[in-house]
Structure formats: C-alpha cells, structure tokens
PDB file of C-alpha atoms in Angstrom:
ATOM      1  CA  MET A   1      35.712  25.624   8.790  1.00  0.00           C
ATOM      2  CA  SER A   2      34.120  28.090   6.279  1.00  0.00           C
ATOM      3  CA  ALA A   3      31.110  27.542   3.888  1.00  0.00           C
ATOM      4  CA  ASP A   4      33.810  27.931   1.040  1.00  0.00           C
ATOM      5  CA  GLU A   5      35.627  25.069   2.443  1.00  0.00           C
ATOM      6  CA  SER A   6      32.863  22.424   3.250  1.00  0.00           C
ATOM      7  CA  GLY A   7      31.448  22.752  -0.308  1.00  0.00           C
ATOM      8  CA  ARG A   8      28.661  20.517   0.768  1.00  0.00           C
ATOM      9  CA  GLY A   9      25.522  21.090   2.855  1.00  0.00           C
ATOM     10  CA  ILE A  10      24.792  24.629   1.991  1.00  0.00           C
ATOM     11  CA  GLY A  11      21.036  24.722   0.811  1.00  0.00           C
ATOM     12  CA  SER A  12      20.066  21.848   2.823  1.00  0.00           C
ATOM     13  CA  ARG A  13      17.366  23.533   4.946  1.00  0.00           C
ATOM     14  CA  GLY A  14      15.164  24.858   1.800  1.00  0.00           C
ATOM     15  CA  GLY A  15      12.502  27.305   2.992  1.00  0.00           C
ATOM     16  CA  ASP A  16      12.877  30.706   1.925  1.00  0.00           C
ATOM     17  CA  GLY A  17      16.593  30.635   1.955  1.00  0.00           C
ATOM     18  CA  ARG A  18      17.445  32.902   5.138  1.00  0.00           C
ATOM     19  CA  HIS A  19      19.371  29.851   6.554  1.00  0.00           C
ATOM     20  CA  ASP A  20      21.555  29.719   3.416  1.00  0.00           C
ATOM     21  CA  ARG A  21      22.053  33.548   3.429  1.00  0.00           C
ATOM     22  CA  THR A  22      23.169  33.460   7.024  1.00  0.00           C
ATOM     23  CA  LEU A  23      25.492  30.676   6.766  1.00  0.00           C
ATOM     24  CA  HIS A  24      27.382  32.635   3.922  1.00  0.00           C
ATOM     25  CA  ARG A  25      27.320  35.946   5.272  1.00  0.00           C
ATOM     26  CA  THR A  26      28.717  34.410   8.699  1.00  0.00           C
ATOM     27  CA  ASP A  27      31.300  31.988   6.595  1.00  0.00           C
ATOM     28  CA  ILE A  28      29.878  28.971   8.621  1.00  0.00           C
ATOM     29  CA  GLY A  29      29.885  25.552   7.075  1.00  0.00           C
ATOM     30  CA  ASP A  30      26.961  23.257   7.430  1.00  0.00           C
ATOM     31  CA  ARG A  31      27.426  19.646   7.492  1.00  0.00           C
ATOM     32  CA  THR A  32      24.075  17.710   8.219  1.00  0.00           C
ATOM     33  CA  GLY A  33      24.124  13.915   8.828  1.00  0.00           C
ATOM     34  CA  ALA A  34      27.944  13.971   9.141  1.00  0.00           C
ATOM     35  CA  GLY A  35      28.879  11.572  11.917  1.00  0.00           C
ATOM     36  CA  VAL A  36      32.138  12.499  13.723  1.00  0.00           C
ATOM     37  CA  GLU A  37      34.655   9.656  14.860  1.00  0.00           C
ATOM     38  CA  ALA A  38      37.067  11.496  16.687  1.00  0.00           C
ATOM     39  CA  ILE A  39      38.085  15.019  17.877  1.00  0.00           C
ATOM     40  CA  ASP A  40      41.650  16.126  18.274  1.00  0.00           C
ATOM     41  CA  ARG A  41      41.754  19.228  20.351  1.00  0.00           C
ATOM     42  CA  ALA A  42      45.503  19.496  20.078  1.00  0.00           C
ATOM     43  CA  ALA A  43      45.266  19.471  16.484  1.00  0.00           C
ATOM     44  CA  ARG A  44      42.165  21.347  16.270  1.00  0.00           C
ATOM     45  CA  SER A  45      40.700  19.020  13.829  1.00  0.00           C
ATOM     46  CA  VAL A  46      37.547  16.529  13.404  1.00  0.00           C
ATOM     47  CA  ARG A  47      37.793  13.199  11.954  1.00  0.00           C
ATOM     48  CA  LEU A  48      34.359  12.140  10.327  1.00  0.00           C
ATOM     49  CA  PHE A  49      33.255   8.486   9.792  1.00  0.00           C
ATOM     50  CA  SER A  50      33.625   8.918   6.054  1.00  0.00           C
ATOM     51  CA  GLY A  51      37.488   9.120   7.095  1.00  0.00           C
ATOM     52  CA  GLU A  52      37.519  12.973   6.099  1.00  0.00           C
ATOM     53  CA  SER A  53      39.275  15.260   8.388  1.00  0.00           C
ATOM     54  CA  LEU A  54      38.306  19.038   9.029  1.00  0.00           C
ATOM     55  CA  THR A  55      40.283  21.513  10.677  1.00  0.00           C
ATOM     56  CA  TYR A  56      38.694  24.312  12.856  1.00  0.00           C
ATOM     57  CA  ASP A  57      39.363  27.552  14.832  1.00  0.00           C
ATOM     58  CA  LYS A  58      36.392  26.995  17.050  1.00  0.00           C
ATOM     59  CA  LEU A  59      34.220  23.927  17.598  1.00  0.00           C
ATOM     60  CA  ILE A  60      30.493  23.847  18.512  1.00  0.00           C
ATOM     61  CA  LEU A  61      29.121  20.682  19.491  1.00  0.00           C
ATOM     62  CA  ALA A  62      25.419  20.581  18.457  1.00  0.00           C
ATOM     63  CA  THR A  63      24.347  17.159  18.599  1.00  0.00           C
ATOM     64  CA  GLY A  64      20.575  17.945  18.061  1.00  0.00           C
ATOM     65  CA  SER A  65      17.739  16.083  19.807  1.00  0.00           C
ATOM     66  CA  ARG A  66      15.105  13.736  19.229  1.00  0.00           C
ATOM     67  CA  LEU A  67      11.323  14.585  19.597  1.00  0.00           C
ATOM     68  CA  ARG A  68       9.937  12.281  22.319  1.00  0.00           C
ATOM     69  CA  ARG A  69       6.027  12.292  22.069  1.00  0.00           C
ATOM     70  CA  LEU A  70       3.997  12.105  25.004  1.00  0.00           C
ATOM     71  CA  LYS A  71       2.529   8.504  25.578  1.00  0.00           C
ATOM     72  CA  VAL A  72      -0.600   9.442  27.523  1.00  0.00           C
ATOM     73  CA  PRO A  73      -4.218  10.015  26.995  1.00  0.00           C
ATOM     74  CA  GLY A  74      -5.138  13.311  25.430  1.00  0.00           C
ATOM     75  CA  ALA A  75      -1.552  13.937  23.929  1.00  0.00           C
ATOM     76  CA  ASP A  76      -3.039  13.835  20.442  1.00  0.00           C
ATOM     77  CA  LEU A  77      -5.733  16.901  21.425  1.00  0.00           C
ATOM     78  CA  PRO A  78      -5.760  20.054  19.674  1.00  0.00           C
ATOM     79  CA  GLY A  79      -3.611  22.665  21.878  1.00  0.00           C
ATOM     80  CA  VAL A  80      -0.936  20.036  22.401  1.00  0.00           C
ATOM     81  CA  HIS A  81       2.343  21.231  20.501  1.00  0.00           C
ATOM     82  CA  TYR A  82       5.745  19.801  19.980  1.00  0.00           C
ATOM     83  CA  LEU A  83       8.580  21.859  19.351  1.00  0.00           C
ATOM     84  CA  ARG A  84      11.217  20.613  16.651  1.00  0.00           C
ATOM     85  CA  THR A  85      10.577  22.637  13.397  1.00  0.00           C
ATOM     86  CA  ALA A  86      10.026  26.187  12.372  1.00  0.00           C
ATOM     87  CA  SER A  87       6.565  25.244  11.416  1.00  0.00           C
ATOM     88  CA  ASP A  88       6.187  24.029  14.987  1.00  0.00           C
ATOM     89  CA  VAL A  89       7.262  27.483  16.379  1.00  0.00           C
ATOM     90  CA  GLU A  90       4.479  29.244  14.282  1.00  0.00           C
ATOM     91  CA  ALA A  91       1.831  27.067  15.685  1.00  0.00           C
ATOM     92  CA  ILE A  92       2.889  27.637  19.065  1.00  0.00           C
ATOM     93  CA  ARG A  93       3.491  31.601  18.551  1.00  0.00           C
ATOM     94  CA  SER A  94      -0.192  31.448  16.962  1.00  0.00           C
ATOM     95  CA  ALA A  95      -1.922  29.789  19.834  1.00  0.00           C
ATOM     96  CA  ALA A  96       0.137  31.823  22.641  1.00  0.00           C
ATOM     97  CA  VAL A  97      -2.308  34.426  24.179  1.00  0.00           C
ATOM     98  CA  PRO A  98      -1.302  36.638  26.828  1.00  0.00           C
ATOM     99  CA  GLY A  99      -3.256  35.820  30.043  1.00  0.00           C
ATOM    100  CA  ARG A 100      -3.538  31.980  29.286  1.00  0.00           C
ATOM    101  CA  THR A 101      -1.640  29.266  30.943  1.00  0.00           C
ATOM    102  CA  VAL A 102       0.797  27.019  29.361  1.00  0.00           C
ATOM    103  CA  VAL A 103       2.130  23.853  30.619  1.00  0.00           C
ATOM    104  CA  ILE A 104       5.574  23.125  29.108  1.00  0.00           C
ATOM    105  CA  VAL A 105       6.862  19.153  29.614  1.00  0.00           C
ATOM    106  CA  GLY A 106      10.818  19.248  29.679  1.00  0.00           C
ATOM    107  CA  GLY A 107      13.035  21.605  31.666  1.00  0.00           C
ATOM    108  CA  GLY A 108      15.921  21.507  29.140  1.00  0.00           C
ATOM    109  CA  TYR A 109      17.056  24.480  27.067  1.00  0.00           C
ATOM    110  CA  ILE A 110      14.198  24.186  24.673  1.00  0.00           C
ATOM    111  CA  GLY A 111      11.592  23.871  26.897  1.00  0.00           C
ATOM    112  CA  LEU A 112      13.182  26.851  29.510  1.00  0.00           C
ATOM    113  CA  GLU A 113      13.868  29.051  26.233  1.00  0.00           C
ATOM    114  CA  THR A 114      10.268  28.423  25.296  1.00  0.00           C
ATOM    115  CA  ALA A 115       8.768  29.468  28.745  1.00  0.00           C
ATOM    116  CA  ALA A 116      10.827  32.513  28.706  1.00  0.00           C
ATOM    117  CA  SER A 117       9.450  33.453  25.365  1.00  0.00           C
ATOM    118  CA  LEU A 118       6.065  32.713  26.203  1.00  0.00           C
ATOM    119  CA  ARG A 119       6.427  34.802  29.608  1.00  0.00           C
ATOM    120  CA  ALA A 120       7.748  37.859  27.736  1.00  0.00           C
ATOM    121  CA  ILE A 121       4.396  38.200  25.991  1.00  0.00           C
ATOM    122  CA  GLY A 122       2.197  37.502  29.063  1.00  0.00           C
ATOM    123  CA  VAL A 123       1.704  34.008  29.067  1.00  0.00           C
ATOM    124  CA  THR A 124       1.433  31.988  32.567  1.00  0.00           C
ATOM    125  CA  VAL A 125       3.844  29.105  32.347  1.00  0.00           C
ATOM    126  CA  THR A 126       4.539  26.142  34.327  1.00  0.00           C
ATOM    127  CA  VAL A 127       7.507  23.900  33.435  1.00  0.00           C
ATOM    128  CA  LEU A 128       7.321  20.024  34.356  1.00  0.00           C
ATOM    129  CA  GLU A 129      10.311  18.108  34.592  1.00  0.00           C
ATOM    130  CA  ALA A 130      10.986  14.737  35.514  1.00  0.00           C
ATOM    131  CA  ALA A 131      14.380  15.137  36.614  1.00  0.00           C
ATOM    132  CA  GLY A 132      15.553  16.365  39.910  1.00  0.00           C
ATOM    133  CA  ARG A 133      16.299  19.765  38.552  1.00  0.00           C
ATOM    134  CA  VAL A 134      15.723  21.622  35.361  1.00  0.00           C
ATOM    135  CA  LEU A 135      18.880  21.296  32.904  1.00  0.00           C
ATOM    136  CA  GLU A 136      19.946  18.258  34.493  1.00  0.00           C
TER     137      GLU A 136
END
C-alpha cells in the first residue's frame, strides 16, 4: 500500500517531521490503530475490522509491544530506564558511558539490539532473560 493510497495516518507521529518525510519518500502507508480481522495471502489482501480491505505487494506484520514496568523495589530509581519512545532512546544514550556496566532485562529483539548498540560504544552489558533462551 502506498502513502497515496492510504490517505490516512501520515503525520500521526508528530515531532520534527522526519517520520512523515521518510514515509513519503519510500512510498510507505502508515495506519496506526487499525485492527486486522483477516489476511488473505492468496489474494494479497488484508481486511480491517472497519470492513475496509487493502491490497499489498509485501506484507510486514509489525504488531508492536507493550512496556512492562518492573515490579521490584528500586524500579523507579534514577538510572533505571525503559525503552519505548524516542525520548527513552535519548535518555539511554545520554546515560551510556563507555567502561560502565549496564544490565538489560529482556532478551527479545529490542533488548538485544540495545545491548549491541551499547557494546558498540564500549559499555559492558549483561542481558537477563526469564525464558530458557533469548528470542524465545
């Protein structure tokens, strides 16, 4: 679906407009808050809960995630960061000091990408994961 076809959602991110320019430049449609009722792979179409159908050449399922706050003593102390928004990224980046040690709770894609980024600037990282292995 191209940005022109969608006619909605563009501009929904606010900020400095980089998101909007990227969507227009790359011909990507942006539908936030749209629930998908069915995917017809043979017809290359998606039916939304609103009843609207969209066709596609390539389909990416990007379902998002919910932030889970730690429910332990000290979870609200300075230096404890959560990653969900661009401002969260800036706060983590500002606090990242080469040679320091960081513990990341969660071995999913976001946690592992954060760990790799921090390692690249010289931060020592330990990833804690409740499941039997990361990305499980």
